[in-house]
Amino acid sequence: MENTTGLRESKKLRTRRQLAATALELFLERGFDAVSVADVAAAAEVSKPTLFRYFPSKEDLVLDRFADHQDEAARIVRDRPEGRGPAGALHDHFLAALAERDPITGLCDHPDVLAFQGLLYSTTSLEGRIAHYTAREVELLAGALEAEGAEPLAARLAATHLVAVRHELGRENWRRMAAGMTADEAYPAAVGDADLAFGMLAEGLDRTLGPLISQA
Protein backbone atom coordinates (compact mmCIF):
# COMPACT_ATOMS: atom_id res chain seq x y z
CA MET A 1 0.00 0.00 0.00
CA GLU A 2 2.85 2.40 0.87
CA ASN A 3 4.44 1.65 -2.50
CA THR A 4 1.22 2.48 -4.32
CA THR A 5 0.80 5.72 -2.36
CA GLY A 6 4.39 6.69 -3.09
CA LEU A 7 3.99 6.05 -6.82
CA ARG A 8 0.76 8.05 -6.88
CA GLU A 9 2.40 11.01 -5.16
CA SER A 10 5.39 10.84 -7.51
CA LYS A 11 3.06 10.90 -10.50
CA LYS A 12 1.21 13.91 -9.09
CA LEU A 13 4.49 15.74 -8.56
CA ARG A 14 5.63 15.01 -12.11
CA THR A 15 2.31 16.23 -13.48
CA ARG A 16 2.50 19.38 -11.37
CA ARG A 17 6.01 20.15 -12.59
CA GLN A 18 5.05 19.47 -16.19
CA LEU A 19 2.09 21.82 -15.99
CA ALA A 20 4.18 24.60 -14.41
CA ALA A 21 6.99 24.15 -16.95
CA THR A 22 4.58 24.16 -19.89
CA ALA A 23 2.82 27.26 -18.58
CA LEU A 24 6.05 29.16 -17.98
CA GLU A 25 7.30 28.38 -21.48
CA LEU A 26 4.09 29.74 -22.98
CA PHE A 27 4.05 32.82 -20.73
CA LEU A 28 7.65 33.70 -21.59
CA GLU A 29 7.00 33.18 -25.29
CA ARG A 30 3.72 35.07 -25.62
CA GLY A 31 3.33 37.08 -22.43
CA PHE A 32 1.29 36.18 -19.37
CA ASP A 33 -1.88 38.01 -20.33
CA ALA A 34 -1.89 36.59 -23.87
CA VAL A 35 -2.01 32.98 -22.68
CA SER A 36 -5.20 31.48 -21.25
CA VAL A 37 -5.60 28.58 -18.87
CA ALA A 38 -7.17 26.69 -21.77
CA ASP A 39 -3.99 27.29 -23.79
CA VAL A 40 -1.87 25.82 -21.02
CA ALA A 41 -4.16 22.83 -20.56
CA ALA A 42 -4.14 22.11 -24.29
CA ALA A 43 -0.35 22.37 -24.53
CA ALA A 44 0.04 20.05 -21.54
CA GLU A 45 -2.62 17.70 -22.91
CA VAL A 46 -4.83 17.82 -19.84
CA SER A 47 -8.32 19.19 -19.21
CA LYS A 48 -8.94 22.55 -17.54
CA PRO A 49 -10.52 20.85 -14.49
CA THR A 50 -7.40 18.71 -14.14
CA LEU A 51 -5.17 21.78 -14.30
CA PHE A 52 -7.23 23.55 -11.65
CA ARG A 53 -6.93 20.54 -9.36
CA TYR A 54 -3.21 21.24 -9.25
CA PHE A 55 -3.22 25.04 -9.43
CA PRO A 56 -6.04 27.20 -8.00
CA SER A 57 -5.34 30.10 -10.36
CA LYS A 58 -3.44 30.98 -13.51
CA GLU A 59 -1.01 33.02 -11.42
CA ASP A 60 -0.18 30.00 -9.29
CA LEU A 61 1.21 28.25 -12.35
CA VAL A 62 4.06 30.76 -12.13
CA LEU A 63 4.22 31.41 -8.40
CA ASP A 64 3.83 27.90 -7.04
CA ARG A 65 7.60 27.65 -6.64
CA PHE A 66 7.34 30.35 -3.97
CA ALA A 67 5.43 27.91 -1.81
CA ASP A 68 8.70 26.07 -1.18
CA HIS A 69 10.10 29.19 0.45
CA GLN A 70 7.12 30.23 2.57
CA ASP A 71 8.46 28.58 5.72
CA GLU A 72 12.09 29.50 5.08
CA ALA A 73 12.25 32.57 7.33
CA ALA A 74 10.45 30.79 10.16
CA ARG A 75 12.76 27.79 9.85
CA ILE A 76 15.87 29.99 9.90
CA VAL A 77 14.65 31.70 13.06
CA ARG A 78 13.76 28.43 14.78
CA ASP A 79 17.09 26.80 13.88
CA ARG A 80 19.37 29.77 14.54
CA PRO A 81 22.43 29.38 16.79
CA GLU A 82 22.01 30.11 20.47
CA GLY A 83 22.59 33.77 21.23
CA ARG A 84 21.80 34.92 17.70
CA GLY A 85 18.66 36.99 17.22
CA PRO A 86 16.08 36.55 14.44
CA ALA A 87 17.24 39.55 12.41
CA GLY A 88 20.86 38.47 12.70
CA ALA A 89 20.03 34.91 11.66
CA LEU A 90 18.09 36.06 8.61
CA HIS A 91 20.90 38.46 7.76
CA ASP A 92 23.45 35.65 7.93
CA HIS A 93 21.31 33.43 5.75
CA PHE A 94 20.76 36.15 3.15
CA LEU A 95 24.49 36.85 2.92
CA ALA A 96 25.20 33.15 2.43
CA ALA A 97 22.54 32.98 -0.30
CA LEU A 98 24.06 36.02 -2.02
CA ALA A 99 27.45 34.31 -2.04
CA GLU A 100 25.83 31.30 -3.74
CA ARG A 101 23.97 33.54 -6.23
CA ASP A 102 20.72 31.97 -5.09
CA PRO A 103 17.90 33.18 -7.41
CA ILE A 104 15.71 33.93 -4.38
CA THR A 105 18.06 36.85 -3.55
CA GLY A 106 17.65 38.36 -7.02
CA LEU A 107 21.43 38.18 -7.47
CA CYS A 108 21.48 35.65 -10.29
CA ASP A 109 22.27 36.42 -13.91
CA HIS A 110 21.32 33.07 -15.40
CA PRO A 111 19.16 33.80 -18.49
CA ASP A 112 16.32 31.55 -17.33
CA VAL A 113 16.20 33.26 -13.94
CA LEU A 114 16.28 36.71 -15.51
CA ALA A 115 13.45 35.77 -17.86
CA PHE A 116 11.34 34.44 -15.00
CA GLN A 117 11.91 37.48 -12.82
CA GLY A 118 11.26 39.81 -15.73
CA LEU A 119 7.90 38.12 -16.23
CA LEU A 120 7.14 38.30 -12.53
CA TYR A 121 7.91 41.98 -12.03
CA SER A 122 6.28 43.15 -15.25
CA THR A 123 2.89 41.45 -14.73
CA THR A 124 0.44 43.21 -12.43
CA SER A 125 -1.66 40.16 -11.60
CA LEU A 126 1.43 38.15 -10.64
CA GLU A 127 2.66 40.88 -8.33
CA GLY A 128 -0.76 41.00 -6.73
CA ARG A 129 -0.85 37.25 -6.21
CA ILE A 130 2.57 37.33 -4.53
CA ALA A 131 0.82 39.01 -1.60
CA HIS A 132 -0.91 35.68 -0.89
CA TYR A 133 2.43 33.92 -0.50
CA THR A 134 3.97 36.80 1.42
CA ALA A 135 1.10 36.80 3.92
CA ARG A 136 1.68 33.13 4.64
CA GLU A 137 5.42 33.76 5.05
CA VAL A 138 4.69 36.51 7.58
CA GLU A 139 2.19 34.31 9.41
CA LEU A 140 4.69 31.46 9.81
CA LEU A 141 7.51 33.74 10.94
CA ALA A 142 5.23 35.51 13.43
CA GLY A 143 4.30 32.12 14.82
CA ALA A 144 7.96 31.25 15.32
CA LEU A 145 8.54 34.54 17.16
CA GLU A 146 5.46 34.05 19.33
CA ALA A 147 6.69 30.59 20.24
CA GLU A 148 9.76 32.26 21.73
CA GLY A 149 7.73 34.60 23.88
CA ALA A 150 7.04 37.63 21.69
CA GLU A 151 3.67 39.32 22.09
CA PRO A 152 1.37 38.58 19.11
CA LEU A 153 1.28 42.14 17.77
CA ALA A 154 5.02 42.62 18.18
CA ALA A 155 5.64 39.27 16.50
CA ARG A 156 3.43 40.17 13.51
CA LEU A 157 5.04 43.58 13.12
CA ALA A 158 8.54 42.15 13.35
CA ALA A 159 7.71 39.37 10.87
CA THR A 160 6.19 41.84 8.43
CA HIS A 161 9.31 44.00 8.44
CA LEU A 162 11.73 41.07 8.20
CA VAL A 163 9.88 39.52 5.28
CA ALA A 164 9.58 42.90 3.53
CA VAL A 165 13.33 43.44 3.79
CA ARG A 166 14.07 40.07 2.21
CA HIS A 167 11.71 40.74 -0.66
CA GLU A 168 12.83 44.31 -1.29
CA LEU A 169 16.50 43.33 -1.31
CA GLY A 170 15.68 40.65 -3.86
CA ARG A 171 13.84 43.15 -6.03
CA GLU A 172 16.72 45.65 -5.87
CA ASN A 173 19.21 42.99 -6.89
CA TRP A 174 16.99 42.00 -9.81
CA ARG A 175 16.91 45.64 -10.93
CA ARG A 176 20.69 45.53 -11.15
CA MET A 177 20.55 42.35 -13.21
CA ALA A 178 17.86 43.84 -15.47
CA ALA A 179 20.07 46.90 -16.00
CA GLY A 180 22.82 44.68 -17.38
CA MET A 181 25.10 44.13 -14.42
CA THR A 182 26.50 40.67 -13.81
CA ALA A 183 25.94 38.98 -10.47
CA ASP A 184 29.65 39.28 -9.70
CA GLU A 185 29.64 43.00 -10.47
CA ALA A 186 26.58 43.61 -8.30
CA TYR A 187 27.67 41.40 -5.41
CA PRO A 188 29.50 44.07 -3.31
CA ALA A 189 26.54 46.46 -3.52
CA ALA A 190 24.12 43.64 -2.70
CA VAL A 191 26.10 42.77 0.43
CA GLY A 192 26.20 46.43 1.43
CA ASP A 193 22.44 46.75 1.00
CA ALA A 194 21.82 43.64 3.10
CA ASP A 195 24.11 44.89 5.86
CA LEU A 196 22.35 48.25 5.88
CA ALA A 197 18.80 46.90 5.75
CA PHE A 198 19.15 44.16 8.35
CA GLY A 199 21.31 46.42 10.55
CA MET A 200 18.65 49.13 10.64
CA LEU A 201 15.92 46.60 11.25
CA ALA A 202 17.74 44.80 14.06
CA GLU A 203 18.07 48.05 16.03
CA GLY A 204 14.32 48.62 15.94
CA LEU A 205 13.51 45.02 16.73
CA ASP A 206 15.87 45.08 19.68
CA ARG A 207 13.84 47.85 21.26
CA THR A 208 10.52 46.19 20.43
CA LEU A 209 11.12 42.58 21.34
CA GLY A 210 13.83 43.07 23.94
CA PRO A 211 15.84 39.99 24.98
CA LEU A 212 14.35 37.88 22.19
CA ILE A 213 16.67 39.49 19.64
CA SER A 214 19.17 41.27 21.86
CA GLN A 215 22.00 39.54 20.06
CA ALA A 216 20.72 40.30 16.52
CSV table of C-alpha atoms in Angstrom, one decimal:
chain,number,residue,atom,x,y,z
A,1,MET,CA,0.0,0.0,0.0
A,2,GLU,CA,2.9,2.4,0.9
A,3,ASN,CA,4.4,1.6,-2.5
A,4,THR,CA,1.2,2.5,-4.3
A,5,THR,CA,0.8,5.7,-2.4
A,6,GLY,CA,4.4,6.7,-3.1
A,7,LEU,CA,4.0,6.1,-6.8
A,8,ARG,CA,0.8,8.0,-6.9
A,9,GLU,CA,2.4,11.0,-5.2
A,10,SER,CA,5.4,10.8,-7.5
A,11,LYS,CA,3.1,10.9,-10.5
A,12,LYS,CA,1.2,13.9,-9.1
A,13,LEU,CA,4.5,15.7,-8.6
A,14,ARG,CA,5.6,15.0,-12.1
A,15,THR,CA,2.3,16.2,-13.5
A,16,ARG,CA,2.5,19.4,-11.4
A,17,ARG,CA,6.0,20.2,-12.6
A,18,GLN,CA,5.1,19.5,-16.2
A,19,LEU,CA,2.1,21.8,-16.0
A,20,ALA,CA,4.2,24.6,-14.4
A,21,ALA,CA,7.0,24.2,-17.0
A,22,THR,CA,4.6,24.2,-19.9
A,23,ALA,CA,2.8,27.3,-18.6
A,24,LEU,CA,6.1,29.2,-18.0
A,25,GLU,CA,7.3,28.4,-21.5
A,26,LEU,CA,4.1,29.7,-23.0
A,27,PHE,CA,4.1,32.8,-20.7
A,28,LEU,CA,7.7,33.7,-21.6
A,29,GLU,CA,7.0,33.2,-25.3
A,30,ARG,CA,3.7,35.1,-25.6
A,31,GLY,CA,3.3,37.1,-22.4
A,32,PHE,CA,1.3,36.2,-19.4
A,33,ASP,CA,-1.9,38.0,-20.3
A,34,ALA,CA,-1.9,36.6,-23.9
A,35,VAL,CA,-2.0,33.0,-22.7
A,36,SER,CA,-5.2,31.5,-21.3
A,37,VAL,CA,-5.6,28.6,-18.9
A,38,ALA,CA,-7.2,26.7,-21.8
A,39,ASP,CA,-4.0,27.3,-23.8
A,40,VAL,CA,-1.9,25.8,-21.0
A,41,ALA,CA,-4.2,22.8,-20.6
A,42,ALA,CA,-4.1,22.1,-24.3
A,43,ALA,CA,-0.4,22.4,-24.5
A,44,ALA,CA,0.0,20.1,-21.5
A,45,GLU,CA,-2.6,17.7,-22.9
A,46,VAL,CA,-4.8,17.8,-19.8
A,47,SER,CA,-8.3,19.2,-19.2
A,48,LYS,CA,-8.9,22.5,-17.5
A,49,PRO,CA,-10.5,20.9,-14.5
A,50,THR,CA,-7.4,18.7,-14.1
A,51,LEU,CA,-5.2,21.8,-14.3
A,52,PHE,CA,-7.2,23.6,-11.7
A,53,ARG,CA,-6.9,20.5,-9.4
A,54,TYR,CA,-3.2,21.2,-9.3
A,55,PHE,CA,-3.2,25.0,-9.4
A,56,PRO,CA,-6.0,27.2,-8.0
A,57,SER,CA,-5.3,30.1,-10.4
A,58,LYS,CA,-3.4,31.0,-13.5
A,59,GLU,CA,-1.0,33.0,-11.4
A,60,ASP,CA,-0.2,30.0,-9.3
A,61,LEU,CA,1.2,28.3,-12.4
A,62,VAL,CA,4.1,30.8,-12.1
A,63,LEU,CA,4.2,31.4,-8.4
A,64,ASP,CA,3.8,27.9,-7.0
A,65,ARG,CA,7.6,27.7,-6.6
A,66,PHE,CA,7.3,30.4,-4.0
A,67,ALA,CA,5.4,27.9,-1.8
A,68,ASP,CA,8.7,26.1,-1.2
A,69,HIS,CA,10.1,29.2,0.5
A,70,GLN,CA,7.1,30.2,2.6
A,71,ASP,CA,8.5,28.6,5.7
A,72,GLU,CA,12.1,29.5,5.1
A,73,ALA,CA,12.3,32.6,7.3
A,74,ALA,CA,10.4,30.8,10.2
A,75,ARG,CA,12.8,27.8,9.8
A,76,ILE,CA,15.9,30.0,9.9
A,77,VAL,CA,14.7,31.7,13.1
A,78,ARG,CA,13.8,28.4,14.8
A,79,ASP,CA,17.1,26.8,13.9
A,80,ARG,CA,19.4,29.8,14.5
A,81,PRO,CA,22.4,29.4,16.8
A,82,GLU,CA,22.0,30.1,20.5
A,83,GLY,CA,22.6,33.8,21.2
A,84,ARG,CA,21.8,34.9,17.7
A,85,GLY,CA,18.7,37.0,17.2
A,86,PRO,CA,16.1,36.6,14.4
A,87,ALA,CA,17.2,39.6,12.4
A,88,GLY,CA,20.9,38.5,12.7
A,89,ALA,CA,20.0,34.9,11.7
A,90,LEU,CA,18.1,36.1,8.6
A,91,HIS,CA,20.9,38.5,7.8
A,92,ASP,CA,23.5,35.6,7.9
A,93,HIS,CA,21.3,33.4,5.7
A,94,PHE,CA,20.8,36.1,3.2
A,95,LEU,CA,24.5,36.8,2.9
A,96,ALA,CA,25.2,33.1,2.4
A,97,ALA,CA,22.5,33.0,-0.3
A,98,LEU,CA,24.1,36.0,-2.0
A,99,ALA,CA,27.5,34.3,-2.0
A,100,GLU,CA,25.8,31.3,-3.7
A,101,ARG,CA,24.0,33.5,-6.2
A,102,ASP,CA,20.7,32.0,-5.1
A,103,PRO,CA,17.9,33.2,-7.4
A,104,ILE,CA,15.7,33.9,-4.4
A,105,THR,CA,18.1,36.8,-3.6
A,106,GLY,CA,17.6,38.4,-7.0
A,107,LEU,CA,21.4,38.2,-7.5
A,108,CYS,CA,21.5,35.6,-10.3
A,109,ASP,CA,22.3,36.4,-13.9
A,110,HIS,CA,21.3,33.1,-15.4
A,111,PRO,CA,19.2,33.8,-18.5
A,112,ASP,CA,16.3,31.6,-17.3
A,113,VAL,CA,16.2,33.3,-13.9
A,114,LEU,CA,16.3,36.7,-15.5
A,115,ALA,CA,13.4,35.8,-17.9
A,116,PHE,CA,11.3,34.4,-15.0
A,117,GLN,CA,11.9,37.5,-12.8
A,118,GLY,CA,11.3,39.8,-15.7
A,119,LEU,CA,7.9,38.1,-16.2
A,120,LEU,CA,7.1,38.3,-12.5
A,121,TYR,CA,7.9,42.0,-12.0
A,122,SER,CA,6.3,43.2,-15.3
A,123,THR,CA,2.9,41.5,-14.7
A,124,THR,CA,0.4,43.2,-12.4
A,125,SER,CA,-1.7,40.2,-11.6
A,126,LEU,CA,1.4,38.2,-10.6
A,127,GLU,CA,2.7,40.9,-8.3
A,128,GLY,CA,-0.8,41.0,-6.7
A,129,ARG,CA,-0.9,37.3,-6.2
A,130,ILE,CA,2.6,37.3,-4.5
A,131,ALA,CA,0.8,39.0,-1.6
A,132,HIS,CA,-0.9,35.7,-0.9
A,133,TYR,CA,2.4,33.9,-0.5
A,134,THR,CA,4.0,36.8,1.4
A,135,ALA,CA,1.1,36.8,3.9
A,136,ARG,CA,1.7,33.1,4.6
A,137,GLU,CA,5.4,33.8,5.0
A,138,VAL,CA,4.7,36.5,7.6
A,139,GLU,CA,2.2,34.3,9.4
A,140,LEU,CA,4.7,31.5,9.8
A,141,LEU,CA,7.5,33.7,10.9
A,142,ALA,CA,5.2,35.5,13.4
A,143,GLY,CA,4.3,32.1,14.8
A,144,ALA,CA,8.0,31.3,15.3
A,145,LEU,CA,8.5,34.5,17.2
A,146,GLU,CA,5.5,34.1,19.3
A,147,ALA,CA,6.7,30.6,20.2
A,148,GLU,CA,9.8,32.3,21.7
A,149,GLY,CA,7.7,34.6,23.9
A,150,ALA,CA,7.0,37.6,21.7
A,151,GLU,CA,3.7,39.3,22.1
A,152,PRO,CA,1.4,38.6,19.1
A,153,LEU,CA,1.3,42.1,17.8
A,154,ALA,CA,5.0,42.6,18.2
A,155,ALA,CA,5.6,39.3,16.5
A,156,ARG,CA,3.4,40.2,13.5
A,157,LEU,CA,5.0,43.6,13.1
A,158,ALA,CA,8.5,42.1,13.3
A,159,ALA,CA,7.7,39.4,10.9
A,160,THR,CA,6.2,41.8,8.4
A,161,HIS,CA,9.3,44.0,8.4
A,162,LEU,CA,11.7,41.1,8.2
A,163,VAL,CA,9.9,39.5,5.3
A,164,ALA,CA,9.6,42.9,3.5
A,165,VAL,CA,13.3,43.4,3.8
A,166,ARG,CA,14.1,40.1,2.2
A,167,HIS,CA,11.7,40.7,-0.7
A,168,GLU,CA,12.8,44.3,-1.3
A,169,LEU,CA,16.5,43.3,-1.3
A,170,GLY,CA,15.7,40.7,-3.9
A,171,ARG,CA,13.8,43.1,-6.0
A,172,GLU,CA,16.7,45.6,-5.9
A,173,ASN,CA,19.2,43.0,-6.9
A,174,TRP,CA,17.0,42.0,-9.8
A,175,ARG,CA,16.9,45.6,-10.9
A,176,ARG,CA,20.7,45.5,-11.1
A,177,MET,CA,20.5,42.4,-13.2
A,178,ALA,CA,17.9,43.8,-15.5
A,179,ALA,CA,20.1,46.9,-16.0
A,180,GLY,CA,22.8,44.7,-17.4
A,181,MET,CA,25.1,44.1,-14.4
A,182,THR,CA,26.5,40.7,-13.8
A,183,ALA,CA,25.9,39.0,-10.5
A,184,ASP,CA,29.6,39.3,-9.7
A,185,GLU,CA,29.6,43.0,-10.5
A,186,ALA,CA,26.6,43.6,-8.3
A,187,TYR,CA,27.7,41.4,-5.4
A,188,PRO,CA,29.5,44.1,-3.3
A,189,ALA,CA,26.5,46.5,-3.5
A,190,ALA,CA,24.1,43.6,-2.7
A,191,VAL,CA,26.1,42.8,0.4
A,192,GLY,CA,26.2,46.4,1.4
A,193,ASP,CA,22.4,46.8,1.0
A,194,ALA,CA,21.8,43.6,3.1
A,195,ASP,CA,24.1,44.9,5.9
A,196,LEU,CA,22.4,48.3,5.9
A,197,ALA,CA,18.8,46.9,5.8
A,198,PHE,CA,19.2,44.2,8.3
A,199,GLY,CA,21.3,46.4,10.5
A,200,MET,CA,18.7,49.1,10.6
A,201,LEU,CA,15.9,46.6,11.3
A,202,ALA,CA,17.7,44.8,14.1
A,203,GLU,CA,18.1,48.0,16.0
A,204,GLY,CA,14.3,48.6,15.9
A,205,LEU,CA,13.5,45.0,16.7
A,206,ASP,CA,15.9,45.1,19.7
A,207,ARG,CA,13.8,47.8,21.3
A,208,THR,CA,10.5,46.2,20.4
A,209,LEU,CA,11.1,42.6,21.3
A,210,GLY,CA,13.8,43.1,23.9
A,211,PRO,CA,15.8,40.0,25.0
A,212,LEU,CA,14.3,37.9,22.2
A,213,ILE,CA,16.7,39.5,19.6
A,214,SER,CA,19.2,41.3,21.9
A,215,GLN,CA,22.0,39.5,20.1
A,216,ALA,CA,20.7,40.3,16.5
